[in-house]
Coordinates of C-alpha atoms in Angstrom, one line a residue:
M21 CA -13.7 4.0 -37.2
M22 CA -11.8 5.4 -34.3
F23 CA -12.0 2.1 -32.4
Q24 CA -10.7 0.2 -35.4
V25 CA -7.8 2.7 -35.7
F26 CA -7.2 2.4 -32.0
G27 CA -7.1 -1.4 -32.2
A28 CA -4.7 -1.4 -35.2
E29 CA -2.4 1.1 -33.5
I30 CA -2.3 -0.7 -30.2
M31 CA -1.4 -4.0 -31.9
K32 CA 1.8 -2.4 -33.2
Y33 CA 3.2 -2.5 -29.6
K34 CA 2.6 -6.2 -29.1
R35 CA 6.1 -7.2 -29.9
T36 CA 7.9 -4.1 -28.8
F37 CA 9.8 -3.1 -25.7
I38 CA 7.0 -0.8 -24.5
P39 CA 5.0 -3.4 -22.5
W40 CA 8.2 -4.3 -20.7
L41 CA 9.0 -0.7 -19.9
I42 CA 5.6 -0.2 -18.4
V43 CA 6.2 -3.1 -16.0
V44 CA 9.8 -2.2 -15.2
G45 CA 8.7 1.5 -14.8
G46 CA 6.3 0.4 -12.1
F47 CA 8.6 -2.1 -10.4
F48 CA 12.0 -0.3 -10.4
P49 CA 11.1 2.7 -8.2
V50 CA 9.6 0.5 -5.5
F51 CA 12.7 -1.9 -5.7
V52 CA 15.2 1.0 -5.3
A53 CA 13.2 2.5 -2.5
L54 CA 13.2 -0.8 -0.6
L55 CA 17.0 -1.1 -1.1
F56 CA 17.5 2.4 0.1
L57 CA 15.3 2.0 3.2
L58 CA 16.5 -1.5 4.2
T59 CA 20.2 -0.4 3.9
S60 CA 19.7 2.9 5.8
D61 CA 18.1 1.5 9.0
I62 CA 15.0 3.7 8.6
A63 CA 11.9 2.4 10.2
M64 CA 9.6 1.0 7.5
S65 CA 6.1 2.4 7.2
W66 CA 3.5 2.9 4.5
E67 CA 4.2 6.7 4.6
I68 CA 8.0 6.4 4.3
L69 CA 7.8 3.7 1.7
G70 CA 5.2 5.6 -0.3
S71 CA 7.1 8.9 -0.3
T72 CA 10.4 7.3 -1.1
S73 CA 9.0 5.1 -3.9
L74 CA 7.1 8.0 -5.5
N75 CA 10.2 10.2 -5.3
F76 CA 12.1 7.7 -7.5
M77 CA 9.1 7.2 -9.7
N78 CA 8.9 11.0 -10.4
M79 CA 12.4 10.9 -11.7
L80 CA 12.1 7.8 -13.8
A81 CA 8.7 8.7 -15.2
L82 CA 10.1 11.8 -17.0
L83 CA 12.4 9.6 -19.1
L84 CA 9.8 6.9 -19.7
V85 CA 7.0 9.2 -20.7
A86 CA 9.3 10.8 -23.2
V87 CA 10.2 7.3 -24.6
F88 CA 6.5 6.3 -24.8
T89 CA 5.6 9.5 -26.6
G90 CA 8.5 9.6 -28.9
H91 CA 8.2 6.0 -29.9
A92 CA 4.5 6.5 -30.7
F93 CA 5.1 9.6 -32.9
T94 CA 8.4 8.7 -34.6
S95 CA 8.2 4.9 -35.3
E96 CA 6.5 5.5 -38.6
Y97 CA 9.3 7.9 -39.7
R98 CA 12.0 5.4 -38.8
D99 CA 10.1 2.6 -40.7
G100 CA 9.3 4.8 -43.7
R101 CA 5.6 4.2 -43.2
I102 CA 4.5 7.8 -42.6
N103 CA 3.4 8.5 -46.2
Q104 CA 1.6 5.2 -46.5
T105 CA -0.2 5.9 -43.2
F106 CA -1.5 9.2 -44.4
I107 CA -2.8 7.6 -47.7
Y108 CA -5.4 5.7 -45.7
P109 CA -8.9 7.3 -45.5
V110 CA -8.4 8.2 -41.8
P111 CA -8.2 11.9 -40.7
R112 CA -4.8 12.9 -39.5
F113 CA -6.3 14.4 -36.4
M114 CA -7.9 11.1 -35.5
L115 CA -4.5 9.4 -35.9
Y116 CA -3.0 12.0 -33.6
I117 CA -5.8 11.6 -31.0
V118 CA -5.4 7.8 -31.1
K119 CA -1.6 8.0 -30.6
F120 CA -2.1 10.5 -27.8
L121 CA -4.7 8.3 -26.0
I122 CA -2.4 5.3 -26.3
V123 CA 0.5 7.1 -24.7
C124 CA -1.8 8.2 -21.9
L125 CA -2.8 4.6 -21.5
F126 CA 0.8 3.6 -21.2
V127 CA 1.5 6.2 -18.6
L128 CA -1.6 5.2 -16.5
G129 CA -0.5 1.5 -17.0
M130 CA 2.9 2.3 -15.6
F131 CA 1.4 4.0 -12.5
L132 CA -1.0 1.1 -12.1
A133 CA 2.0 -1.3 -12.1
F134 CA 3.7 1.0 -9.6
M135 CA 0.6 0.9 -7.3
I136 CA 0.5 -2.9 -7.4
F137 CA 4.2 -3.3 -6.6
F138 CA 4.0 -0.7 -3.9
A139 CA 1.0 -2.4 -2.3
A140 CA 2.7 -5.7 -2.4
A141 CA 6.0 -4.3 -0.9
G142 CA 4.1 -2.4 1.8
C143 CA 2.1 -5.5 2.9
V144 CA 5.4 -7.5 3.2
F145 CA 7.7 -4.9 4.7
A146 CA 5.4 -2.6 6.6
G147 CA 3.8 -5.5 8.4
E148 CA 0.2 -4.2 8.3
L149 CA -2.4 -2.8 6.0
P150 CA -2.5 0.9 5.4
D151 CA -5.3 3.0 7.0
S152 CA -8.1 4.0 4.7
H153 CA -7.2 7.7 4.9
F154 CA -3.6 7.2 3.7
A155 CA -4.7 4.7 1.0
G156 CA -7.3 7.1 -0.4
D157 CA -5.1 10.1 -0.4
Y158 CA -2.1 8.2 -1.8
M159 CA -4.2 6.9 -4.7
L160 CA -5.4 10.4 -5.5
L161 CA -1.8 11.7 -5.3
L162 CA -0.8 9.0 -7.8
L163 CA -3.6 10.1 -10.2
L164 CA -2.5 13.8 -9.9
T165 CA 1.1 12.8 -10.5
A166 CA 0.2 10.8 -13.5
A167 CA -1.8 13.7 -14.8
A168 CA 1.2 16.0 -14.3
D169 CA 3.4 13.6 -16.3
I170 CA 0.7 13.4 -19.1
A171 CA 1.1 17.2 -19.4
I172 CA 4.5 16.7 -21.0
V173 CA 3.2 14.2 -23.6
P174 CA 2.1 16.8 -26.1
V175 CA 5.3 18.7 -25.5
T176 CA 7.4 15.6 -26.4
A177 CA 5.0 14.9 -29.3
A178 CA 5.7 18.3 -30.8
I179 CA 9.4 17.9 -30.4
S180 CA 9.3 14.4 -31.9
V181 CA 7.1 15.4 -34.9
A182 CA 9.3 18.4 -35.6
A183 CA 12.6 16.4 -35.4
K184 CA 11.2 13.1 -36.8
N185 CA 13.9 10.9 -35.1
A186 CA 14.5 8.9 -32.0
G187 CA 17.3 11.1 -30.7
A188 CA 14.9 14.0 -30.3
Y189 CA 12.7 12.4 -27.7
I190 CA 15.6 10.8 -25.9
L191 CA 17.2 14.3 -25.6
A192 CA 13.8 15.6 -24.5
G193 CA 13.6 13.1 -21.7
V194 CA 17.2 13.9 -20.6
A195 CA 16.3 17.6 -20.7
Y196 CA 13.2 17.0 -18.5
F197 CA 15.4 15.1 -16.0
I198 CA 18.0 17.8 -15.9
T199 CA 15.3 20.4 -15.4
Y200 CA 13.9 18.3 -12.5
M201 CA 17.3 18.0 -10.8
S202 CA 18.0 21.7 -11.3
F203 CA 14.7 23.2 -10.0
A204 CA 13.2 20.5 -7.8
E205 CA 14.4 22.3 -4.6
S206 CA 13.5 25.8 -5.9
D207 CA 10.3 27.6 -5.3
A208 CA 10.0 28.2 -9.0
G209 CA 9.9 24.4 -9.5
R210 CA 6.2 24.4 -8.7
Y211 CA 5.5 26.1 -12.0
I212 CA 7.9 24.1 -14.1
I213 CA 6.1 21.1 -15.5
P214 CA 8.8 18.4 -15.0
C215 CA 9.0 19.4 -11.3
V216 CA 5.3 19.5 -10.5
P217 CA 5.0 15.8 -9.5
D218 CA 7.8 16.3 -7.0
R219 CA 6.2 19.4 -5.6
L220 CA 2.9 17.6 -5.2
L221 CA 4.6 14.9 -3.2
K222 CA 6.5 17.3 -1.0
D223 CA 3.4 19.4 -0.3
F224 CA 1.5 16.2 0.6
S225 CA 4.3 14.9 2.8
A226 CA 4.7 18.2 4.6
T227 CA 1.1 19.2 5.2
G228 CA -0.8 15.9 4.9
Q229 CA -3.2 17.7 2.5
L230 CA -3.7 16.6 -1.0
I231 CA -5.1 20.0 -2.3
S232 CA -3.9 23.4 -1.3
A233 CA -3.7 26.9 -2.8
D234 CA -0.3 26.1 -4.2
T235 CA -1.5 22.8 -5.6
G236 CA -4.3 24.6 -7.5
G237 CA -1.7 27.0 -9.0
M238 CA 0.5 24.1 -10.1
L239 CA -2.3 22.2 -11.7
L240 CA -3.6 25.3 -13.5
T241 CA 0.0 25.9 -14.9
G242 CA 0.2 22.3 -16.0
A243 CA -3.2 22.5 -17.7
A244 CA -2.2 25.7 -19.6
V245 CA 1.0 24.1 -20.8
F246 CA -0.8 21.0 -21.8
L247 CA -3.4 22.8 -23.8
L248 CA -0.9 25.0 -25.6
A249 CA 1.4 22.0 -26.4
F250 CA -1.5 19.8 -27.4
C251 CA -2.7 22.4 -30.0
L252 CA 0.8 22.9 -31.3
S253 CA 1.7 19.2 -31.6
A254 CA -1.7 18.4 -33.2
A255 CA -1.2 21.2 -35.7
C256 CA 2.3 19.9 -36.5
Y257 CA 1.2 16.3 -37.0
T258 CA -1.9 17.1 -39.1
R259 CA -0.7 20.0 -41.2
W260 CA 2.9 19.4 -42.1
E261 CA 3.7 17.6 -45.3
F262 CA 6.2 14.7 -45.0

């Protein structure tokens, strides 16, 4: 049954703006990074292009993850289909899990698009293939960054379900971005979920190491917030009457 529900749910996005956002979300940070580097006379390299592109990606992803999540959990309220949805003989928790997995798929798809555009731009402008050590570490860094962004999915889901309107998740995305801009340079930022992707990038750029003692603390904090928000948002979605 879950695969049928998943298939029916994913088909809802066939004619929406979400697929375009996934592609644009991967392309735009690389494009902006290229403009920045080409106009500032900085020597192009895989490392410079990678850190600059991911820096812009970290900012944009906060807004797009909020949009993906909010659209998944509030579209039925806007269309007036929420009561009809819950009439179907499908457990509410299964519906929640399906929506959550689809949003995670969107986030991973956006980072996959980013990786493709970054690889293409690097091959053209860096003039050589990356060494295997950088390529492996950078791919793992992208996975950790995507995981950190996924940690805010249940937080946005709880906000969206509680408010039941599009404005809530848009404001949530703006709040994540403001939080990022306010604490990205602070030591406290490593334990603030919207800032974690930026801290992972900075630690990697400074030390060349993907995992350190601080990285473990950041990931544990993100996991704790994720689990708490997941339980709260699942309870809101499955228990509240609409």
